[in-house]
PDB file of C-alpha atoms and ligand atoms in Angstrom:
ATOM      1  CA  UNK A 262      53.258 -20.812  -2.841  1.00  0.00           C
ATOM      2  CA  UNK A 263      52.494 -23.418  -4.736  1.00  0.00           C
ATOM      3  CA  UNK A 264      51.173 -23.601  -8.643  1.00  0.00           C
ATOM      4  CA  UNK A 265      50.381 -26.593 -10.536  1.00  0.00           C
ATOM      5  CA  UNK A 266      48.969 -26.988 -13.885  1.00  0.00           C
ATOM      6  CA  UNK A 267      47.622 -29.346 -15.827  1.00  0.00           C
ATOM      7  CA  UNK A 268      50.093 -32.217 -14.627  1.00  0.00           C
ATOM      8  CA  UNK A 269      50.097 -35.677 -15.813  1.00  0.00           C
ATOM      9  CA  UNK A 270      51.970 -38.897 -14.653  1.00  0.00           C
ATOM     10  CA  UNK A 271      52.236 -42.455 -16.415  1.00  0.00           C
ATOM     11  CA  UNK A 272      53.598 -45.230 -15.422  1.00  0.00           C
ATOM     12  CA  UNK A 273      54.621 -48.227 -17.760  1.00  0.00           C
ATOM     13  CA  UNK A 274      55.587 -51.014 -15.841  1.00  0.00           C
ATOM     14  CA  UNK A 275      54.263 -53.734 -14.315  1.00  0.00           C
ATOM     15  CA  UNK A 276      51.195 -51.964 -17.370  1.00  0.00           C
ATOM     16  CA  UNK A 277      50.439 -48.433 -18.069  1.00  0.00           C
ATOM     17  CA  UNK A 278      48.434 -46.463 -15.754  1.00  0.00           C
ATOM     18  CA  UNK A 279      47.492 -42.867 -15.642  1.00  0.00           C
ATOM     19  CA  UNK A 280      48.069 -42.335 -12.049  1.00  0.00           C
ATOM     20  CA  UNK A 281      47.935 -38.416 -12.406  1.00  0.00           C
ATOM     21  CA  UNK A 282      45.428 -36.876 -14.897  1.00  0.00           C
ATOM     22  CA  UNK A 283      45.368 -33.286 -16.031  1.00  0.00           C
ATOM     23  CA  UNK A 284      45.607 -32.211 -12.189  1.00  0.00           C
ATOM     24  CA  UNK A 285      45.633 -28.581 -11.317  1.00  0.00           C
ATOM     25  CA  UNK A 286      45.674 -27.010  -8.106  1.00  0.00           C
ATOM     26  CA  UNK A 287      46.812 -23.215  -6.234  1.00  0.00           C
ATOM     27  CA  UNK A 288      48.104 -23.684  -2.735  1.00  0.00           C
ATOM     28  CA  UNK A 289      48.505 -20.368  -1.457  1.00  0.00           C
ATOM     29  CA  UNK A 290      51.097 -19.558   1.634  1.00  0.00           C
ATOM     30  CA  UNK A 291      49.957 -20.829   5.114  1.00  0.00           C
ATOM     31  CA  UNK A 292      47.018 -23.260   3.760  1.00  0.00           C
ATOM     32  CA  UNK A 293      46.845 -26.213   5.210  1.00  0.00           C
ATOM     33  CA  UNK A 294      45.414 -28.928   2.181  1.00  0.00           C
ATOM     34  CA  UNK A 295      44.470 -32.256   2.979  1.00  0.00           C
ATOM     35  CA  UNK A 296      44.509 -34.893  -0.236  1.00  0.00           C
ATOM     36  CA  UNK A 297      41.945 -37.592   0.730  1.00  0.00           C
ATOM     37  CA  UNK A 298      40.808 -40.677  -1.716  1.00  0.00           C
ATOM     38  CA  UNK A 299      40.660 -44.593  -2.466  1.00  0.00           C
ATOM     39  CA  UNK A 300      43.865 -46.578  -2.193  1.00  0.00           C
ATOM     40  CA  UNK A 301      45.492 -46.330  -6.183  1.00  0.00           C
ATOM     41  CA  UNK A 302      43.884 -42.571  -7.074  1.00  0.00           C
ATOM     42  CA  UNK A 303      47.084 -40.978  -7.107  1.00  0.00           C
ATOM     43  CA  UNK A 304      47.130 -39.295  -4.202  1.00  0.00           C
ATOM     44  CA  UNK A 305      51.227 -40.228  -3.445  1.00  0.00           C
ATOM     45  CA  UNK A 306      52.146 -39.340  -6.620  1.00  0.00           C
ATOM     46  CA  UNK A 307      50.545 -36.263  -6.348  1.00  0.00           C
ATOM     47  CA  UNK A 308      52.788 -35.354  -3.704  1.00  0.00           C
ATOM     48  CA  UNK A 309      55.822 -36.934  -4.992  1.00  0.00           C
ATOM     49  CA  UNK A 310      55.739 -34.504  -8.137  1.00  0.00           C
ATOM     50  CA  UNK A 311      55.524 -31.578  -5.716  1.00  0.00           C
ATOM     51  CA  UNK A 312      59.522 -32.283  -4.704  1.00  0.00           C
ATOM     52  CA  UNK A 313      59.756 -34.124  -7.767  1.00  0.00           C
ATOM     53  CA  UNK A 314      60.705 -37.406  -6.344  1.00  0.00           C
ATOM     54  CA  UNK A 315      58.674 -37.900  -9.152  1.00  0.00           C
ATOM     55  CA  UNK A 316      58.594 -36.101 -12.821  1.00  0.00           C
ATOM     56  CA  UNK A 317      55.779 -34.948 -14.315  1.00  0.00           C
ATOM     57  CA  UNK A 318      55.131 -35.789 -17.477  1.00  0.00           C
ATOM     58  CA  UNK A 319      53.106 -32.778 -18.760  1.00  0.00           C
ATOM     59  CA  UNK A 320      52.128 -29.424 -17.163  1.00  0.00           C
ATOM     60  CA  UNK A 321      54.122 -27.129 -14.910  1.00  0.00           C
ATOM     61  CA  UNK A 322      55.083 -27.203 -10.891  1.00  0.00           C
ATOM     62  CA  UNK A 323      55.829 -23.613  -9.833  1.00  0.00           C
ATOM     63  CA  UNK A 324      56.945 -23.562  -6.156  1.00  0.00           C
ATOM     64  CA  UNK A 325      57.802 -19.915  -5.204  1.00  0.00           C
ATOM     65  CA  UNK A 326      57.429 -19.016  -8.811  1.00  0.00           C
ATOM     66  CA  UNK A 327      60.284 -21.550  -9.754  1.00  0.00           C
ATOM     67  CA  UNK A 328      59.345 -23.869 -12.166  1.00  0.00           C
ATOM     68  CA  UNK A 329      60.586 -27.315 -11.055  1.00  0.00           C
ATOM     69  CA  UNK A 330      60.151 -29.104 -13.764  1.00  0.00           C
ATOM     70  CA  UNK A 331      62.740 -26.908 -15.578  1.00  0.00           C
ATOM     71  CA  UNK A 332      65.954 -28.735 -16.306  1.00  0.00           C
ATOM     72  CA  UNK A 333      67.926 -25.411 -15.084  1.00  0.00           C
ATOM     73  CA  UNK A 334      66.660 -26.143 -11.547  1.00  0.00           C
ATOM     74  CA  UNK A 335      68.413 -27.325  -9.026  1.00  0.00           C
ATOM     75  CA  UNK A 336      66.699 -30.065  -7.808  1.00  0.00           C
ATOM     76  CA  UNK A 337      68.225 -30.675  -4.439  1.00  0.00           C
ATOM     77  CA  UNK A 338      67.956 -26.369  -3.512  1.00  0.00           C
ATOM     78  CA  UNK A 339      63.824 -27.450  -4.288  1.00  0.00           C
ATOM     79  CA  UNK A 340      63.880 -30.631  -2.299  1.00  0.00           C
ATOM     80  CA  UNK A 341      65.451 -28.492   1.112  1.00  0.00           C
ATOM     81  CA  UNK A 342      62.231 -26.236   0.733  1.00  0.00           C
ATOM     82  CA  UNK A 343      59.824 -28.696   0.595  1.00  0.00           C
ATOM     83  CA  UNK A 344      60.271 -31.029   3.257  1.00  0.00           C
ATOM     84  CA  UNK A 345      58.352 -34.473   3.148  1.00  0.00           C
ATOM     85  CA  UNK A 346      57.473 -37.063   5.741  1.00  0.00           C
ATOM     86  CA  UNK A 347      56.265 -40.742   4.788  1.00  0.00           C
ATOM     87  CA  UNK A 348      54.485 -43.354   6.593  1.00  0.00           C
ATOM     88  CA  UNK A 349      57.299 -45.274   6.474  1.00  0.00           C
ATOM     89  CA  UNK A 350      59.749 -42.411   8.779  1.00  0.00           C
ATOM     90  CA  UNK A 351      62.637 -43.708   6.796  1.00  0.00           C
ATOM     91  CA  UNK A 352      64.902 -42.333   9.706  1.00  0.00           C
ATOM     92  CA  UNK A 353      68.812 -43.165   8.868  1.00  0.00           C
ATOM     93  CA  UNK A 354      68.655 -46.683  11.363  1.00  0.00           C
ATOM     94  CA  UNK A 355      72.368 -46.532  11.933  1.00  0.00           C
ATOM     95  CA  UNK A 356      72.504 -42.907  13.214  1.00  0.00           C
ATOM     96  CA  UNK A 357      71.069 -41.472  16.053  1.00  0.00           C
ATOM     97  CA  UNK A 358      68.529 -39.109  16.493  1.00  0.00           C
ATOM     98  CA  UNK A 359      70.651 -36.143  16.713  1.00  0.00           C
ATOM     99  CA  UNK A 360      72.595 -37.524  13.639  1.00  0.00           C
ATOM    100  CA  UNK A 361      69.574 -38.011  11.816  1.00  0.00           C
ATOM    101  CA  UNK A 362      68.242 -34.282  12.122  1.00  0.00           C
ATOM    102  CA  UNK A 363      71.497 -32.324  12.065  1.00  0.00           C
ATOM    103  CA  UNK A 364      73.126 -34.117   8.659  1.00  0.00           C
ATOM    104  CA  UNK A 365      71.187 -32.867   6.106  1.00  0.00           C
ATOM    105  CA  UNK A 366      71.430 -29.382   7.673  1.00  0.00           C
ATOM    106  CA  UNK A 367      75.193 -29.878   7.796  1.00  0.00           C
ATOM    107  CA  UNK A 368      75.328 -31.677   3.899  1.00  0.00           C
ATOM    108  CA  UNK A 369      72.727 -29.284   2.468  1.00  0.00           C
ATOM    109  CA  UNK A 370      72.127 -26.582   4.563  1.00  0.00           C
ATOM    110  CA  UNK A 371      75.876 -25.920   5.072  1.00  0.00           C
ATOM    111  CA  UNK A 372      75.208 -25.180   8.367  1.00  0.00           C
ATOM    112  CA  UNK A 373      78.173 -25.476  11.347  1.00  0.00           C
ATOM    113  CA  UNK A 374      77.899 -28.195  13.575  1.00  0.00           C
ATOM    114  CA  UNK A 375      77.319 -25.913  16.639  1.00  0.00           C
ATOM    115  CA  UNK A 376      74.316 -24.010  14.649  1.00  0.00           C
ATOM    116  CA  UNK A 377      73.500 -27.243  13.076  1.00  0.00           C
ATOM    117  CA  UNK A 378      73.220 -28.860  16.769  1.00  0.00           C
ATOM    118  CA  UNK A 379      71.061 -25.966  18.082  1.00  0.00           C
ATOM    119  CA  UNK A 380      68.600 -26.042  15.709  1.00  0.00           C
ATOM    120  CA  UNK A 381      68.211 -29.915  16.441  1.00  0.00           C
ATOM    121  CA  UNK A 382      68.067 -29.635  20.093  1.00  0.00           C
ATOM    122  CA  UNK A 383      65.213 -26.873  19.563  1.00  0.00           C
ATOM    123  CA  UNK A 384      63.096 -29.037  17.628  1.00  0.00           C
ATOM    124  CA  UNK A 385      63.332 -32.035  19.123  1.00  0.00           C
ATOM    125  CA  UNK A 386      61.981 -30.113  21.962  1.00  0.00           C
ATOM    126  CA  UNK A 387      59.611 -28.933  19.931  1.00  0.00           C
ATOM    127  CA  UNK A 388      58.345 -32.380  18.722  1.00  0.00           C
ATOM    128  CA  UNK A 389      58.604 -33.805  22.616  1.00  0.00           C
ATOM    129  CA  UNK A 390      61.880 -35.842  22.458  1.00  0.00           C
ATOM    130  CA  UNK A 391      64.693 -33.758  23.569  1.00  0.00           C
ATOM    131  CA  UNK A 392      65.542 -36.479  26.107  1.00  0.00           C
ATOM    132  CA  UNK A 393      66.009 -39.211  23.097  1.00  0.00           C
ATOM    133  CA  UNK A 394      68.819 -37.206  21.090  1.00  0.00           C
ATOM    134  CA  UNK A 395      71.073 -40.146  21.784  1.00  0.00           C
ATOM    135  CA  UNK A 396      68.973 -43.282  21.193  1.00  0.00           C
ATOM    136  CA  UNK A 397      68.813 -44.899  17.732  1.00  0.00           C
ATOM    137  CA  UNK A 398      65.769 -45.246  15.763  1.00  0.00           C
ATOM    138  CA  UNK A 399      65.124 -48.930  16.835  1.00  0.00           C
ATOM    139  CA  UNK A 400      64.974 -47.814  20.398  1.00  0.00           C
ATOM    140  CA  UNK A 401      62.162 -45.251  19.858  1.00  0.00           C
ATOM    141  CA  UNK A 402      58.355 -46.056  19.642  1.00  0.00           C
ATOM    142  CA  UNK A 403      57.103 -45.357  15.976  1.00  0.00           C
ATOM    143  CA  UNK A 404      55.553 -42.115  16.942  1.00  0.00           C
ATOM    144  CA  UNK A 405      58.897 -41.099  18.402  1.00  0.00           C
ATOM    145  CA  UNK A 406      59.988 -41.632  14.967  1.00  0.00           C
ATOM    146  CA  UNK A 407      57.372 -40.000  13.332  1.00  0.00           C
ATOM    147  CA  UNK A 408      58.198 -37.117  15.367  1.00  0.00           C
ATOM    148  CA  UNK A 409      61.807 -37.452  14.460  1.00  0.00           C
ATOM    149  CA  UNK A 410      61.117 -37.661  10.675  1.00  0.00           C
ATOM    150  CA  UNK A 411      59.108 -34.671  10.955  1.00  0.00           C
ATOM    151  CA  UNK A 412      62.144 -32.334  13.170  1.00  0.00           C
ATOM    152  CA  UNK A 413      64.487 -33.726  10.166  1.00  0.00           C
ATOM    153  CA  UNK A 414      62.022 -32.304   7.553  1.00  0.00           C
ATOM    154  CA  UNK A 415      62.133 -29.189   9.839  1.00  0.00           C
ATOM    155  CA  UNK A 416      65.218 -28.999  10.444  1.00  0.00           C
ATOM    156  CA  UNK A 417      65.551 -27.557   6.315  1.00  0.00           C
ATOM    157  CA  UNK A 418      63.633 -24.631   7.373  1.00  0.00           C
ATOM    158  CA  UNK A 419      61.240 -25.577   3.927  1.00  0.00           C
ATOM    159  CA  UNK A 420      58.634 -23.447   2.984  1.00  0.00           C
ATOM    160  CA  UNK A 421      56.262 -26.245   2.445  1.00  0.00           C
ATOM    161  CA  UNK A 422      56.045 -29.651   4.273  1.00  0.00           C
ATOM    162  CA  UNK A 423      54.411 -32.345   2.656  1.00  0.00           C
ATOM    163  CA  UNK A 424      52.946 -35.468   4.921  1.00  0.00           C
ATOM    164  CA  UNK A 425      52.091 -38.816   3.162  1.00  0.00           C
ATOM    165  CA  UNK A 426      49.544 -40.906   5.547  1.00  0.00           C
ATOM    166  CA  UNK A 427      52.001 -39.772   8.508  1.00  0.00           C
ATOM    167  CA  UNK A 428      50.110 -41.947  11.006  1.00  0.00           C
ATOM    168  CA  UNK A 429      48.922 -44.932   8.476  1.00  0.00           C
ATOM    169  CA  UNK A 430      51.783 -46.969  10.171  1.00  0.00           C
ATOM    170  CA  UNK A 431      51.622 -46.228  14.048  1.00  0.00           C
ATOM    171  CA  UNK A 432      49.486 -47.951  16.495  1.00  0.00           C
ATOM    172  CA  UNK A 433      46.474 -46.488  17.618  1.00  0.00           C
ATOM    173  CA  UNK A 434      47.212 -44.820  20.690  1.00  0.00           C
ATOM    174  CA  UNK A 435      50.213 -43.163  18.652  1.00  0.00           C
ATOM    175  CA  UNK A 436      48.377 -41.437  16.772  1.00  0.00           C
ATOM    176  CA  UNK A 437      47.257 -38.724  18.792  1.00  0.00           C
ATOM    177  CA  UNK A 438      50.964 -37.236  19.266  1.00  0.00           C
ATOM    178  CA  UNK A 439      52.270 -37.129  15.715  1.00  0.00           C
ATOM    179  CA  UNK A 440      48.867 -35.133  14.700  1.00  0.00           C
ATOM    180  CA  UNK A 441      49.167 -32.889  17.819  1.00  0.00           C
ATOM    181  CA  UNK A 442      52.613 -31.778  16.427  1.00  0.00           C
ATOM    182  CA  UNK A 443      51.027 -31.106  13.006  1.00  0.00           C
ATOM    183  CA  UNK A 444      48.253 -29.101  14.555  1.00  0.00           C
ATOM    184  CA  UNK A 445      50.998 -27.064  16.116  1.00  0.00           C
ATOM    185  CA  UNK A 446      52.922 -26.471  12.719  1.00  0.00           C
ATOM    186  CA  UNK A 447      49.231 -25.008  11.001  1.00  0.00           C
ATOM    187  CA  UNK A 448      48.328 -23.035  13.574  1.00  0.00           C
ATOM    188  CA  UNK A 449      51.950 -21.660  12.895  1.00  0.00           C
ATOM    189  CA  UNK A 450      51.312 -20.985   9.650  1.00  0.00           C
ATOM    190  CA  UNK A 451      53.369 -23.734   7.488  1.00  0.00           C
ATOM    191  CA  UNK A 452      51.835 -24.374   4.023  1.00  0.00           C
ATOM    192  CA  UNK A 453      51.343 -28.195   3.905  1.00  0.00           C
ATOM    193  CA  UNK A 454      49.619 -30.742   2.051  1.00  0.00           C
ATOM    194  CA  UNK A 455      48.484 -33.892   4.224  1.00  0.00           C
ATOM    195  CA  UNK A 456      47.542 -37.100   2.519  1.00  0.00           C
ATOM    196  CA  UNK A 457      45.687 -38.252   5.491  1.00  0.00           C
ATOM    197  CA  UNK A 458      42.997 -40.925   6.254  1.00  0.00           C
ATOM    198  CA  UNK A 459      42.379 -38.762   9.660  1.00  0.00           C
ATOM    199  CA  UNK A 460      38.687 -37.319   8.880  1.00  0.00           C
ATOM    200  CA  UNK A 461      38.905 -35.346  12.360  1.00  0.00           C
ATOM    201  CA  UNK A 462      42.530 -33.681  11.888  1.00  0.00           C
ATOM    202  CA  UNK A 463      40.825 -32.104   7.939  1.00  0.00           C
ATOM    203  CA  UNK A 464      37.667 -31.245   9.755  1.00  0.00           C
ATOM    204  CA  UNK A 465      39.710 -29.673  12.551  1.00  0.00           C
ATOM    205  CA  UNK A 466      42.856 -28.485  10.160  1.00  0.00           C
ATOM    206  CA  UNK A 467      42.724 -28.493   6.324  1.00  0.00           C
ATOM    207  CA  UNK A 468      41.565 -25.123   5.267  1.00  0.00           C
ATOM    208  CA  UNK A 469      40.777 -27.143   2.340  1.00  0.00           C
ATOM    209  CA  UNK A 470      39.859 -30.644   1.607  1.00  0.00           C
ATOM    210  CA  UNK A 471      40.935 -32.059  -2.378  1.00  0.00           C
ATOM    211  CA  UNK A 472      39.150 -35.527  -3.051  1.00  0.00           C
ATOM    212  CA  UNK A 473      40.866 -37.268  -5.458  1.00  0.00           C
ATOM    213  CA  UNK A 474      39.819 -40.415  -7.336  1.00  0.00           C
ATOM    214  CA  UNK A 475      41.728 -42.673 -10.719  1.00  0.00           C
ATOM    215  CA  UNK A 476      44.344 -40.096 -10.855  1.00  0.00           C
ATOM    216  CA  UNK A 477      41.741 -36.587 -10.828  1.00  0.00           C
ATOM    217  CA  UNK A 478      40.851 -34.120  -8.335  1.00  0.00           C
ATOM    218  CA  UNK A 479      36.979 -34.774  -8.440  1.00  0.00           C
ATOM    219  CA  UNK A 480      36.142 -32.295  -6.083  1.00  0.00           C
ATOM    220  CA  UNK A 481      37.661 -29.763  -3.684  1.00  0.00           C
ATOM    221  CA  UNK A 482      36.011 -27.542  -1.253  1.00  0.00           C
ATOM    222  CA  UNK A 483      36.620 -26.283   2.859  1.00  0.00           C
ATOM    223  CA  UNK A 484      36.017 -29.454   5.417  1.00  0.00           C
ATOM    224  CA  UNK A 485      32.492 -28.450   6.051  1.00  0.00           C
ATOM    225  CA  UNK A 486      31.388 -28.527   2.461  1.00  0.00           C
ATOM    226  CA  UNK A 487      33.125 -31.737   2.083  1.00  0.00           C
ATOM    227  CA  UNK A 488      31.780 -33.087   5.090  1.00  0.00           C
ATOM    228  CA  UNK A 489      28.112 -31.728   4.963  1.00  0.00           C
ATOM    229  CA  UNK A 490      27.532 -31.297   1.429  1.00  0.00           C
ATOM    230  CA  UNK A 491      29.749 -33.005  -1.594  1.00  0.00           C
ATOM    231  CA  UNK A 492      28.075 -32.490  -4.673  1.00  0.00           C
ATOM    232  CA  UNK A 493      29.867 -35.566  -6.548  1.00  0.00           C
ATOM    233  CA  UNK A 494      28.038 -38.880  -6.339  1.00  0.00           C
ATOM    234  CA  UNK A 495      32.246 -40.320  -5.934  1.00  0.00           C
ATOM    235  CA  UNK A 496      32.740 -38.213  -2.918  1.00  0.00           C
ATOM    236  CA  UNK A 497      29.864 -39.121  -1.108  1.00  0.00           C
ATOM    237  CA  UNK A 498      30.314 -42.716  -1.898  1.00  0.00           C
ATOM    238  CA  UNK A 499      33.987 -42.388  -0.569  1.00  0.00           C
ATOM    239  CA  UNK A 500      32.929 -40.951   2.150  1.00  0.00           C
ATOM    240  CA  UNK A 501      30.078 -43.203   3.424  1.00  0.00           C
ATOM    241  CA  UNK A 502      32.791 -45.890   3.078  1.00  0.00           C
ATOM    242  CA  UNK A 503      35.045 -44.271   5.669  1.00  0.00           C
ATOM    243  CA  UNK A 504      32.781 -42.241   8.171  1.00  0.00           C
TER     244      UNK A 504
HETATM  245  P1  LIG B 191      47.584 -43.572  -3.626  1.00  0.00           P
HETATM  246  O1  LIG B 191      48.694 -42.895  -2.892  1.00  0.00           O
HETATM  247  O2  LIG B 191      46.365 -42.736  -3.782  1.00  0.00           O
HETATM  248  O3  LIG B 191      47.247 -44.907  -3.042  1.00  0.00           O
HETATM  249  P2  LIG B 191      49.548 -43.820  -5.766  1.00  0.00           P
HETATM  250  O4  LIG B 191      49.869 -42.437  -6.163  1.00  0.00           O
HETATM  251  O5  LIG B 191      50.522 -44.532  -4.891  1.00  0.00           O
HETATM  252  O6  LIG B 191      48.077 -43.850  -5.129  1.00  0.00           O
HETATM  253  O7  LIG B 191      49.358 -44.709  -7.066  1.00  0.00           O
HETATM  254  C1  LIG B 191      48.547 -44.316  -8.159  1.00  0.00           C
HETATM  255  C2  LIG B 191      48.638 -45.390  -9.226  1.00  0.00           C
HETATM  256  O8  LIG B 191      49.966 -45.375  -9.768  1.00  0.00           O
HETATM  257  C3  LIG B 191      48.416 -46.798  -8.700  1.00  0.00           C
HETATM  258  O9  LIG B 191      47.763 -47.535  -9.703  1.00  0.00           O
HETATM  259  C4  LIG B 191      49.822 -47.307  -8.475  1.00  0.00           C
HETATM  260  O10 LIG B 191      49.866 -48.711  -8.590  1.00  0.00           O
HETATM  261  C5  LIG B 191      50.592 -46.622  -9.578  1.00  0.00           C
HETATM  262  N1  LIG B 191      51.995 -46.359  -9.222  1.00  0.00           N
HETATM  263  C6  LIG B 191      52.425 -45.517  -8.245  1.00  0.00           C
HETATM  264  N2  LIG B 191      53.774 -45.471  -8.193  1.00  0.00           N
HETATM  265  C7  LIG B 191      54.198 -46.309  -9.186  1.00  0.00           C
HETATM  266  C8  LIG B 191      55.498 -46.693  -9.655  1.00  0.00           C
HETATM  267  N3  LIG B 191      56.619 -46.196  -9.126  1.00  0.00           N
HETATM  268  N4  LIG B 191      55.556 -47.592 -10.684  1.00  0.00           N
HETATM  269  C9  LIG B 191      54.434 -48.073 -11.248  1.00  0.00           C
HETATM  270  N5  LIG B 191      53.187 -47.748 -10.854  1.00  0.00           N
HETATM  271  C10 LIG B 191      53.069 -46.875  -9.832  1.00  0.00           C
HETATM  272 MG1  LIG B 192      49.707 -43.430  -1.179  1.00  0.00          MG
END
C-alpha cells in the first residue's frame, strides 16, 4: 500500500535541520503502524510526506504504486486517499458538523448532496454523534471533535488514514472514545499509521511498532518485541522514560 524509500527532509529556517534521514519503510494493506519517539525526531514529518503536506526532498513515496512525489501527480486525487487527522481536529469552526463532513465529499468527491448527506449521517453514527449533526464545533467536547475530524477523513473513502497524536490534546477521560473508534477502523482492516504516545492502543493495535529518533527509524519490530525486548540502547532508554 504504501512504499517509501530512502526519503529525506530539511528544513532551513529558523537553522537547518535534518528532520527526516534516509527513512525507508513498506506498509502493506490492512497494517496498522504506530510511529512512536522523542518530541523533534521527525515523527510529524514523517507523516506529512506520506500526503505530501510536505515534499520530500530525496527518495520516492509510492502509495498504490503511484509515485507522489512525481510532478505528473495530482496531488489533491492523493490527498482524498489518504485521509489525515491532527491533534489539533482543525474542524471548519464556522460550519456545522454535517457541513464539515459532507463538503469535501461534495468539492472533491463530486458526490450529490443527497449521497453526500448519507454517507455523513452513516458515519457520524459510526463515530457516536449522529445526534450532534447540527451543532458547531465550539459546542462539542474535544473528543466529539476528534470524532468528527476522523468521519471527515472518512468520509473520502481513503485507502490509508493517517493519525498524528489524535488524543495528545483531549482531556483524560476523552481519551478512551477517540481510541475506541480507531480500534474499530483496524479491526476493519484500514491501513493506518498512528503517531501515538498511547503505549496500550500499539500493544493492543499496531501490528507493528517503528521507533524513531533525530529524524531515523532506529528500530522497528511487532509491539511485543518492542515492548519485551528492543535491542537498541535508544529504544530502551525511550521507553523507560515513558512506561
Ligand atoms: P515530532 O513530530 O517527532 O515531534 P517533527 O517532525 O514535528 O517532530 O519535527 C522534526 C524536526 O523538524 C524538529 O526539529 C522540528 O523543529 C523541525 N520542523 C518540523 N517542521 C518544521 C517546519 N515547518 N519548519 C522548520 N522546522 C520544522
Ligand atoms: Mg509531532
Amino acid at each position: 500500500m504504501i512504499d517509501v524509500r530512502n526519503i529525506y527532509k530539511t528544513f532551513f529556517v529558523p537553522h537547518e535541520i535534518q528532520a527526516i534521514v534516509d527513512v525507508s519503510s513498506k506498509i502493506k494493506a490492512g497494517e496498522v503502524v504506530v510511529v512512536i519517539g522523542p518530541s523533534g525526531s521527525g515523527k510529524s514529518t514523517f507523516l506529512r510526506c506520506l500526503n505530501r503536506l510536505e515534499m520530500a526532498d530525496r527518495g520516492h513515496i509510492y502509495i498504490k504504486g503511484v509515485d507522489i512525489l512525481s510532478p505528473k501527480t495530482d496531488i489533491n486525487k492523493v490527498r482524498a486517499e489518504v485521509g489525515m487527522v491532527f491533534q489539533s481536529f482543525n474542524l471548519f469552526p464556522h460550519k456545522t458538523v454535517f457541513d464539515n463532513v459532507t463538503l469535501a465529499q461534495r468539492v472533491v468527491r463530486k458526490r450529490s448532496q443527497e449521497d453526500a448527506a448519507q454517507k455523513a449521517m452513516t458515519l457520524l453514527d459510526k463515530v457516536g454523534i449522529r445526534d450532534k449533526a447540527n451543532a458547531y464545533p465550539d459546542q462539542l467536547s474535544g473528543g466529539q471533535q476528534q470524532r468528527v475530524a476522523i468521519a471527515r477523513a472518512l468520509a473520502m473513502d481513503p485507502e490509508v488514514m493517517l493519525f498524528d497524536e489524535p488524543t495528545s490534546a483531549l482531556d483524560p477521560e476523552m481519551i478512551g472514545e477517540v481510541l475506541d473508534v480507531m480500534k474499530t477502523l483496524a479491526r476493519e482492516g484500514m491501513t493506518m499509521v498512528v503517531v501515538t504516545h498511547e503505549m496500550g492502543f500499539a500493544k493492543e493495535v499496531a501490528d507493528r511498532v517503528i521507533f524513531m529518533d533525530h529524524g531515523s527509524i532506529v528500530e522497528e519490530g511487532t509491539p511485543e518485541h518492542f515492548f519485551t525486548s528492543p535491542v537498541h540502547d535508544r529504544t530502551k532508554l525511550f521507553l523507560s522514560q515513558i512506561l
